[in-house]
Amino acid sequence: MTEKTHDGDTHQHGHQHEGAQQGGLNLHEDADNAVDMWDGMYRERPKVWSGNPNPQLVAEVAGLKPGRALDLGCGEGGDAIWLAQQGWTVTAMDVSAVALERAAAHAAETSHGDRITWQQQDLAEWTPEPVFDLVSAQFLHSPLLPWRDSVASAAAAVAPGGTLLVVGHHPHGLPSWSHHHESGMFFTPEQLAGELRLDREPWFVDVLTDRARAVSGPNGESGTTLDTVLRATKRA
């Protein structure tokens, strides 16, 4: 799966690359498969992400009517738990069993854990079905999975009348301390729109923009990062 950003963190395959390396974590890019890569990263620390939901998720989903939601690359569960607290019934996917175990434990500490189904799944091997009212793909950046494949899978899981939310790193808006310069892993709003054929496919585009966000560096320094944000509704 991919990476996710929690409260300034950044993570892919349900996990965020930038936050991982900035925090001194090894992304294990020499691993033979996605499971070993992400399990290895999570095992390095008892807690990787803040537990807070991604800010773009909160901004874009707060006004939607709850239904069935899919959180792709859920990591330690911050987004999935927040969605459940808003009334959504959530399927939360990640390739890392270590992350999912932590996420389920965090959810069990809340009164909304029964709204979440945790599912281990490698997006590279997943066949989506269009059954979700909301599909959230937050920072699904992985050296093992091209972003074009992950966003196509996310779009394919949206039910007619449902919402697709894709948030990723803008290739020209990374903070100065970032170790990630592989611009091919990240995307602009224009690239995202072209890949998803938003001008021709059955989508109504609600939001397509880049949005600056304050972040903190590994040594406490302040900076900004630029997120690419898409929210689109699939025509019924």
Short mmCIF file of C-alpha atoms in Angstrom, two decimals:
data_model
loop_
_atom_site.label_atom_id
_atom_site.label_comp_id
_atom_site.label_asym_id
_atom_site.label_seq_id
_atom_site.Cartn_x
_atom_site.Cartn_y
_atom_site.Cartn_z
CA MET A 1 0.00 0.00 0.00
CA THR A 2 1.20 3.48 0.56
CA GLU A 3 2.01 6.12 2.98
CA LYS A 4 0.08 8.57 4.98
CA THR A 5 0.69 11.91 6.68
CA HIS A 6 -0.46 12.40 10.22
CA ASP A 7 -0.18 15.83 11.79
CA GLY A 8 2.89 16.74 9.78
CA ASP A 9 4.21 13.21 9.36
CA THR A 10 4.48 11.74 5.92
CA HIS A 11 3.96 8.12 5.07
CA GLN A 12 3.34 5.68 2.25
CA HIS A 13 1.95 2.25 1.55
CA GLY A 14 -0.33 3.28 4.27
CA HIS A 15 2.76 4.96 5.55
CA GLN A 16 4.58 8.19 4.89
CA HIS A 17 8.08 8.25 3.54
CA GLU A 18 9.18 11.72 4.42
CA GLY A 19 8.10 11.56 8.05
CA ALA A 20 9.66 8.15 8.40
CA GLN A 21 13.11 9.17 7.27
CA GLN A 22 12.94 12.55 8.97
CA GLY A 23 12.18 10.76 12.20
CA GLY A 24 15.23 8.55 11.81
CA LEU A 25 13.33 5.54 10.50
CA ASN A 26 14.65 3.25 7.81
CA LEU A 27 12.18 2.71 4.98
CA HIS A 28 13.79 -0.66 4.20
CA GLU A 29 13.75 0.00 0.47
CA ASP A 30 16.09 -2.97 -0.01
CA ALA A 31 13.35 -5.36 1.13
CA ASP A 32 12.18 -7.99 -1.35
CA ASN A 33 8.49 -7.17 -0.95
CA ALA A 34 6.09 -4.58 0.43
CA VAL A 35 5.24 -6.57 3.57
CA ASP A 36 8.86 -6.80 4.66
CA MET A 37 9.48 -3.14 3.79
CA TRP A 38 6.67 -1.71 5.88
CA ASP A 39 6.75 -4.24 8.70
CA GLY A 40 10.45 -3.51 9.06
CA MET A 41 9.81 0.22 9.30
CA TYR A 42 7.09 -0.13 11.91
CA ARG A 43 9.09 -2.52 14.07
CA GLU A 44 11.77 0.12 14.54
CA ARG A 45 9.54 2.18 16.80
CA PRO A 46 6.57 1.42 19.08
CA LYS A 47 4.69 4.36 17.58
CA VAL A 48 5.48 5.98 14.22
CA TRP A 49 2.64 8.47 13.62
CA SER A 50 0.93 11.02 15.83
CA GLY A 51 -2.48 9.31 15.79
CA ASN A 52 -4.14 12.47 14.50
CA PRO A 53 -6.08 12.37 11.22
CA ASN A 54 -4.57 13.86 8.10
CA PRO A 55 -5.56 17.55 7.95
CA GLN A 56 -6.71 17.40 4.32
CA LEU A 57 -8.98 14.48 5.17
CA VAL A 58 -10.60 16.49 7.95
CA ALA A 59 -10.97 19.54 5.71
CA GLU A 60 -12.55 17.68 2.80
CA VAL A 61 -14.69 15.02 4.50
CA ALA A 62 -16.13 16.85 7.52
CA GLY A 63 -19.19 17.98 5.56
CA LEU A 64 -20.00 14.68 3.83
CA LYS A 65 -22.85 12.39 4.83
CA PRO A 66 -21.35 9.27 6.45
CA GLY A 67 -21.62 5.92 4.71
CA ARG A 68 -19.16 3.20 3.76
CA ALA A 69 -15.55 4.44 3.68
CA LEU A 70 -12.31 2.86 2.49
CA ASP A 71 -9.04 4.09 3.99
CA LEU A 72 -6.18 2.95 1.78
CA GLY A 73 -2.80 2.65 3.48
CA CYS A 74 -4.28 3.16 6.92
CA GLY A 75 -1.03 2.82 8.88
CA GLU A 76 -1.61 3.00 12.63
CA GLY A 77 -5.23 3.97 12.12
CA GLY A 78 -5.49 7.70 12.79
CA ASP A 79 -7.66 8.42 9.75
CA ALA A 80 -9.82 5.31 10.08
CA ILE A 81 -10.56 6.01 13.74
CA TRP A 82 -11.47 9.63 12.97
CA LEU A 83 -13.80 8.53 10.16
CA ALA A 84 -15.50 6.04 12.50
CA GLN A 85 -15.95 8.80 15.07
CA GLN A 86 -17.75 10.84 12.37
CA GLY A 87 -20.19 8.00 11.78
CA TRP A 88 -18.56 6.20 8.84
CA THR A 89 -18.38 2.42 8.57
CA VAL A 90 -14.73 1.96 7.63
CA THR A 91 -12.69 -0.66 5.82
CA ALA A 92 -9.06 0.16 6.64
CA MET A 93 -6.38 -1.46 4.45
CA ASP A 94 -2.65 -1.67 4.88
CA VAL A 95 0.06 -4.03 3.73
CA SER A 96 1.73 -4.08 7.17
CA ALA A 97 0.40 -6.51 9.76
CA VAL A 98 2.42 -4.65 12.39
CA ALA A 99 0.66 -1.38 11.60
CA LEU A 100 -2.75 -3.04 11.52
CA GLU A 101 -2.23 -4.66 14.93
CA ARG A 102 -1.40 -1.27 16.41
CA ALA A 103 -4.33 0.38 14.64
CA ALA A 104 -6.79 -2.20 15.95
CA ALA A 105 -5.43 -1.75 19.47
CA HIS A 106 -5.84 2.04 19.23
CA ALA A 107 -9.38 1.64 17.91
CA ALA A 108 -10.27 -0.72 20.76
CA GLU A 109 -9.50 2.11 23.18
CA THR A 110 -12.30 4.18 21.62
CA SER A 111 -16.04 3.68 21.54
CA HIS A 112 -16.09 3.41 17.75
CA GLY A 113 -13.79 0.47 17.07
CA ASP A 114 -16.68 -1.73 16.01
CA ARG A 115 -17.20 0.51 13.00
CA ILE A 116 -13.81 -0.45 11.52
CA THR A 117 -12.76 -3.58 9.67
CA TRP A 118 -8.98 -3.98 9.41
CA GLN A 119 -7.71 -5.70 6.28
CA GLN A 120 -4.16 -6.63 5.29
CA GLN A 121 -3.80 -6.08 1.56
CA ASP A 122 -1.06 -5.22 -0.91
CA LEU A 123 -2.58 -2.73 -3.34
CA ALA A 124 -0.44 -4.14 -6.13
CA GLU A 125 -2.43 -7.39 -5.83
CA TRP A 126 -5.85 -5.90 -5.02
CA THR A 127 -8.87 -5.93 -7.31
CA PRO A 128 -11.19 -3.09 -6.22
CA GLU A 129 -14.98 -3.16 -6.48
CA PRO A 130 -17.05 0.07 -6.74
CA VAL A 131 -18.89 -0.23 -3.43
CA PHE A 132 -17.61 2.61 -1.21
CA ASP A 133 -19.25 5.99 -0.59
CA LEU A 134 -15.83 7.44 0.22
CA VAL A 135 -12.38 6.27 -0.82
CA SER A 136 -9.51 8.08 0.88
CA ALA A 137 -5.98 7.67 -0.51
CA GLN A 138 -3.65 9.78 1.63
CA PHE A 139 0.00 9.95 0.57
CA LEU A 140 0.09 6.58 -1.17
CA HIS A 141 3.69 7.01 -2.28
CA SER A 142 5.76 3.86 -2.52
CA PRO A 143 8.94 2.83 -4.35
CA LEU A 144 7.21 -0.51 -4.99
CA LEU A 145 3.92 0.83 -6.37
CA PRO A 146 3.63 3.60 -9.00
CA TRP A 147 1.26 6.35 -7.89
CA ARG A 148 -0.68 5.97 -11.14
CA ASP A 149 -1.59 2.43 -10.16
CA SER A 150 -2.62 3.31 -6.63
CA VAL A 151 -4.87 6.23 -7.63
CA ALA A 152 -6.48 4.16 -10.40
CA SER A 153 -7.32 1.46 -7.86
CA ALA A 154 -8.70 4.05 -5.45
CA ALA A 155 -10.93 5.52 -8.16
CA ALA A 156 -12.20 2.08 -9.15
CA ALA A 157 -13.44 1.43 -5.59
CA VAL A 158 -15.80 4.45 -5.53
CA ALA A 159 -19.49 3.63 -5.84
CA PRO A 160 -21.74 5.71 -8.12
CA GLY A 161 -22.53 8.89 -6.23
CA GLY A 162 -19.51 8.37 -3.98
CA THR A 163 -16.47 10.53 -3.26
CA LEU A 164 -12.83 10.04 -4.18
CA LEU A 165 -10.27 11.87 -2.04
CA VAL A 166 -6.64 11.70 -3.13
CA VAL A 167 -3.92 13.63 -1.29
CA GLY A 168 -0.24 13.39 -2.12
CA HIS A 169 3.03 15.24 -2.07
CA HIS A 170 3.52 17.86 -4.76
CA PRO A 171 6.90 17.14 -6.41
CA HIS A 172 7.97 20.79 -6.18
CA GLY A 173 6.77 21.52 -2.68
CA LEU A 174 8.80 19.32 -0.35
CA PRO A 175 10.36 20.92 2.75
CA SER A 176 14.04 21.82 2.65
CA TRP A 177 15.09 18.92 4.89
CA SER A 178 13.31 16.25 2.88
CA HIS A 179 15.45 13.33 1.69
CA HIS A 180 12.98 12.49 -1.05
CA HIS A 181 13.85 13.92 -4.42
CA GLU A 182 12.35 11.16 -6.56
CA SER A 183 9.86 13.47 -8.28
CA GLY A 184 8.43 10.49 -10.15
CA MET A 185 6.90 9.26 -6.89
CA PHE A 186 4.86 12.43 -6.42
CA PHE A 187 2.30 14.25 -8.56
CA THR A 188 0.87 17.65 -9.42
CA PRO A 189 -2.87 18.37 -9.65
CA GLU A 190 -2.54 18.45 -13.44
CA GLN A 191 -0.84 15.05 -13.55
CA LEU A 192 -3.47 13.57 -11.27
CA ALA A 193 -6.32 14.95 -13.36
CA GLY A 194 -4.75 13.61 -16.56
CA GLU A 195 -4.14 10.16 -15.15
CA LEU A 196 -7.70 9.82 -13.87
CA ARG A 197 -9.15 11.33 -17.08
CA LEU A 198 -11.23 13.70 -15.02
CA ASP A 199 -12.29 15.61 -18.12
CA ARG A 200 -13.78 12.50 -19.74
CA GLU A 201 -14.64 9.94 -17.09
CA PRO A 202 -17.78 10.08 -14.90
CA TRP A 203 -16.42 12.51 -12.33
CA PHE A 204 -17.55 15.85 -11.03
CA VAL A 205 -14.47 17.63 -9.66
CA ASP A 206 -15.18 19.36 -6.36
CA VAL A 207 -11.58 20.28 -5.44
CA LEU A 208 -8.37 20.06 -7.48
CA THR A 209 -5.57 22.16 -6.09
CA ASP A 210 -2.26 22.33 -4.28
CA ARG A 211 -2.34 23.42 -0.68
CA ALA A 212 0.48 24.50 1.63
CA ARG A 213 0.72 22.95 5.07
CA ALA A 214 2.97 23.73 8.04
CA VAL A 215 5.29 20.90 9.09
CA SER A 216 8.08 20.36 11.60
CA GLY A 217 11.49 18.94 10.74
CA PRO A 218 13.47 16.20 12.50
CA ASN A 219 15.29 18.73 14.66
CA GLY A 220 12.27 20.89 15.46
CA GLU A 221 12.68 23.30 12.56
CA SER A 222 9.56 24.83 11.01
CA GLY A 223 8.70 24.71 7.34
CA THR A 224 5.97 24.09 4.80
CA THR A 225 5.11 21.30 2.45
CA LEU A 226 2.77 21.38 -0.54
CA ASP A 227 -0.03 18.84 -0.84
CA THR A 228 -1.82 17.93 -4.04
CA VAL A 229 -5.52 17.56 -3.20
CA LEU A 230 -8.31 16.06 -5.27
CA ARG A 231 -11.91 15.55 -4.16
CA ALA A 232 -14.25 14.28 -6.85
CA THR A 233 -17.74 12.81 -6.97
CA LYS A 234 -18.55 9.87 -9.23
CA ARG A 235 -21.72 10.53 -11.17
CA ALA A 236 -24.54 8.17 -10.28
#
